[in-house]
CSV table of C-alpha atoms in Angstrom, one decimal:
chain,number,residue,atom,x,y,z
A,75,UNK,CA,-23.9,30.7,3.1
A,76,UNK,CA,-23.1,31.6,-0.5
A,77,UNK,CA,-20.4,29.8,-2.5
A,78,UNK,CA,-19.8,29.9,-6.4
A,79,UNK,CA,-18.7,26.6,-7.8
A,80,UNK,CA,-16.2,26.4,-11.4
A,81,UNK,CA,-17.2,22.4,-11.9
A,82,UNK,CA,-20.0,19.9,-11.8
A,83,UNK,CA,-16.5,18.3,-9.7
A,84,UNK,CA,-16.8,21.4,-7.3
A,85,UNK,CA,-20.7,21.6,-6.9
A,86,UNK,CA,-20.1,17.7,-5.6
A,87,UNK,CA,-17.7,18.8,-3.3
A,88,UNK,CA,-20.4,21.7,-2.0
A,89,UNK,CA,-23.5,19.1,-1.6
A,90,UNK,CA,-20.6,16.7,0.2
A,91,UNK,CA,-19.5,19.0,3.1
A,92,UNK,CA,-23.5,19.6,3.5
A,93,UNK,CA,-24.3,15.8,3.8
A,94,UNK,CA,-21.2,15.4,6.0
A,95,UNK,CA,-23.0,17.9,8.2
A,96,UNK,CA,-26.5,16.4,8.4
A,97,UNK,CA,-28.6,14.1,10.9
A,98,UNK,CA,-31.3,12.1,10.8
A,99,UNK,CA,-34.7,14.0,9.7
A,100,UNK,CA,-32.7,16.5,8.2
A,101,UNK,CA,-34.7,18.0,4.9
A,102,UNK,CA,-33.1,19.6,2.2
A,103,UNK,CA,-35.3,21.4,-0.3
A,104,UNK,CA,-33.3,22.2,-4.1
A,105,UNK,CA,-34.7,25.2,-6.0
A,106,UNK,CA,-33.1,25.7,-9.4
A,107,UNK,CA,-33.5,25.5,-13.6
A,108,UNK,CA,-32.9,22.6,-15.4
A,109,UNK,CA,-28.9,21.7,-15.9
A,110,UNK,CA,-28.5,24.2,-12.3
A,111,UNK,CA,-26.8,21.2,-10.7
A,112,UNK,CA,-28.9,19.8,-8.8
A,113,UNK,CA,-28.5,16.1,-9.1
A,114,UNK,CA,-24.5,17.3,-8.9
A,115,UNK,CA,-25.0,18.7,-5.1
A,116,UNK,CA,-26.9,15.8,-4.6
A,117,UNK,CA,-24.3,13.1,-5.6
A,118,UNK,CA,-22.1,14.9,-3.0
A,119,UNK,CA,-24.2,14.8,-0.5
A,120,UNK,CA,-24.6,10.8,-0.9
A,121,UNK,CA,-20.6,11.1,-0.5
A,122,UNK,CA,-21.2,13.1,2.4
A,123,UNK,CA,-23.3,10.2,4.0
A,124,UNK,CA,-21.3,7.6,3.0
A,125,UNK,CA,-23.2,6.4,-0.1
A,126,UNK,CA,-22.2,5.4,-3.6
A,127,UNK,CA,-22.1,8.9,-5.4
A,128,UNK,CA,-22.2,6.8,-8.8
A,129,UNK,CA,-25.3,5.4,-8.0
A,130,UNK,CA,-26.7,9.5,-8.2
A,131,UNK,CA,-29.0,10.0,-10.7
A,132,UNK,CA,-32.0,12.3,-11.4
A,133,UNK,CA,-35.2,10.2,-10.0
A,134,UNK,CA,-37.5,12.4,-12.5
A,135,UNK,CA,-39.2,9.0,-13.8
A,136,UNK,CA,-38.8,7.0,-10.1
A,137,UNK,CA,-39.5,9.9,-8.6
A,138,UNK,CA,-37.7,8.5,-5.5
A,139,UNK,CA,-34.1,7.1,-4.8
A,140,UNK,CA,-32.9,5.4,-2.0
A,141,UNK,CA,-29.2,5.7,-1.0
A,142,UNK,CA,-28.2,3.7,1.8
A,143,UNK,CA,-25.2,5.6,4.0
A,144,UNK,CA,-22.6,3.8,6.3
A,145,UNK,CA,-25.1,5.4,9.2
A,146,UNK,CA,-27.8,7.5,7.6
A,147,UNK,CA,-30.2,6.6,3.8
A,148,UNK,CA,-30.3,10.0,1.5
A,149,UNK,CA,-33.7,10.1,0.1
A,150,UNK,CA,-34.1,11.9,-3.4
A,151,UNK,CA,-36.9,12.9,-4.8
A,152,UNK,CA,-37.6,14.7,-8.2
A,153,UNK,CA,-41.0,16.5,-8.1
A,154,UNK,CA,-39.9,17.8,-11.7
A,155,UNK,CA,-43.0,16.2,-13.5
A,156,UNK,CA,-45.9,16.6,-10.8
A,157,UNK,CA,-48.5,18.7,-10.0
A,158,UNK,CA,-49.5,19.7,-6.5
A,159,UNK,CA,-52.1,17.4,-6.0
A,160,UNK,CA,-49.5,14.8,-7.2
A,161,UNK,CA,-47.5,15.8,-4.9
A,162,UNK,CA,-49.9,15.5,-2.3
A,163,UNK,CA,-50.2,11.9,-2.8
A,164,UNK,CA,-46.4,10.9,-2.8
A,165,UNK,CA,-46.5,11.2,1.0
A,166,UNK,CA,-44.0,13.1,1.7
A,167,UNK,CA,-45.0,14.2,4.8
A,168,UNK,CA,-44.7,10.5,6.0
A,169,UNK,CA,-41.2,10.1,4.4
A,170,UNK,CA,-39.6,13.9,5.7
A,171,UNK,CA,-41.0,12.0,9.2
A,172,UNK,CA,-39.2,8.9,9.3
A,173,UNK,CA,-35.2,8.6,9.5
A,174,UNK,CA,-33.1,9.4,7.1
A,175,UNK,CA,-31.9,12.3,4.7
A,176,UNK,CA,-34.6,13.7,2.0
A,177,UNK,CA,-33.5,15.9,-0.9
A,178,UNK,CA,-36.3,17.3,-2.6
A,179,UNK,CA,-35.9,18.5,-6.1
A,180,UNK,CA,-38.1,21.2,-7.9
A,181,UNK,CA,-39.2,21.7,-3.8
A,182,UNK,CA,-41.5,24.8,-4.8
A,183,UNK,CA,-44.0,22.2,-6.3
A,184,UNK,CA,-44.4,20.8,-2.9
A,185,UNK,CA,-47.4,23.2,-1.1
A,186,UNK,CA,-46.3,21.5,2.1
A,187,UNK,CA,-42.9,22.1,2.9
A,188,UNK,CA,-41.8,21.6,6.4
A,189,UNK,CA,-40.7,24.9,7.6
A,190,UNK,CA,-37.3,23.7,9.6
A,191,UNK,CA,-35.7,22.4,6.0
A,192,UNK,CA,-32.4,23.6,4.6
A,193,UNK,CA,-33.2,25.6,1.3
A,194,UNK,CA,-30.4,25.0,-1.5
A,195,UNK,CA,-30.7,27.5,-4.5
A,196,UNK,CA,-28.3,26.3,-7.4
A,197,UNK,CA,-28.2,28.9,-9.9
A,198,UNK,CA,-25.8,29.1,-14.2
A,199,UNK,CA,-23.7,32.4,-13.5
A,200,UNK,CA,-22.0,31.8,-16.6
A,201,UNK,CA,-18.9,29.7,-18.1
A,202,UNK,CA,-20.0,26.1,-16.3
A,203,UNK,CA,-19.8,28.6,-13.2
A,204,UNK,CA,-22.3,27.7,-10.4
A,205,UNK,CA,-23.6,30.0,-7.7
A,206,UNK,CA,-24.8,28.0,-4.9
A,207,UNK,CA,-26.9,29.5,-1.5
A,208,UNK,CA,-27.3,27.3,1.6
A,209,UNK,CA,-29.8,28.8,3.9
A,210,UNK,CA,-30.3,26.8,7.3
A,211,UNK,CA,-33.3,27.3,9.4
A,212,UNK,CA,-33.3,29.6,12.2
């Protein structure tokens, strides 16, 4: 799926109708610059899940953020500042296991990423335009 987004207000709306769409142990791996909108089509998907979109922010200096949802927690994680083998030891593997959402930003750091995950690629096309690809697994 492809979509091109005018707003930061629109890009919420795009991560939103993805988190309405998501279980338990779903994955969803974020590729894109700095300022892409990343932590935008996150906040929407906390909507989507029934969390506190305000409570959204970039986990580059947590690393991890915990929304709880009215029946599902989003997990975000930034992996912005890492390096593989920090990476390594954030466990992921044993958080992508248990229940829950997890969005993983900067996901092309992580060496182990499951192959069933939903890739996101946010990418500027110009004029606060976003162009936004969802690619499910097969």
């Amino acid at each position: 799926m492809m979509l091109e987004t005018a707003s930061e207000a629109e890009t919420e709306a795009a991560g939103e109708s993805l988190g309405r769409s998501l279980e338990s142990g779903s994955v969803v791996l974020l590729y894109g610059d700095l300022g892409a909108g990343k932590t935008a089509f996150v906040r929407g998907m906390a909507r989507g899940v029934g969390a506190l979109p305000d409570e959204v922010s970039s986990p580059t200096f947590t690393l991890v953020q915990e929304y709880a949802g009215t029946s599902l927690t989003l997990y975000h994680v930034d992996l912005y500042r890492l390096d593989s083998a920090e990476v390594d030891d954030l466990g992921l593997d044993d958080l992508v296991d248990g229940r829950g959402i997890v969005a993983i930003e900067w996901a092309e750091r992580w060496p182990g990423r499951p192959r069933r995950a939903i890739d996101v690629q946010l990418e500027e096309s110009g004029e606060g335009r976003r162009r936004i690809r969802v690619a499910r697994p097969d």
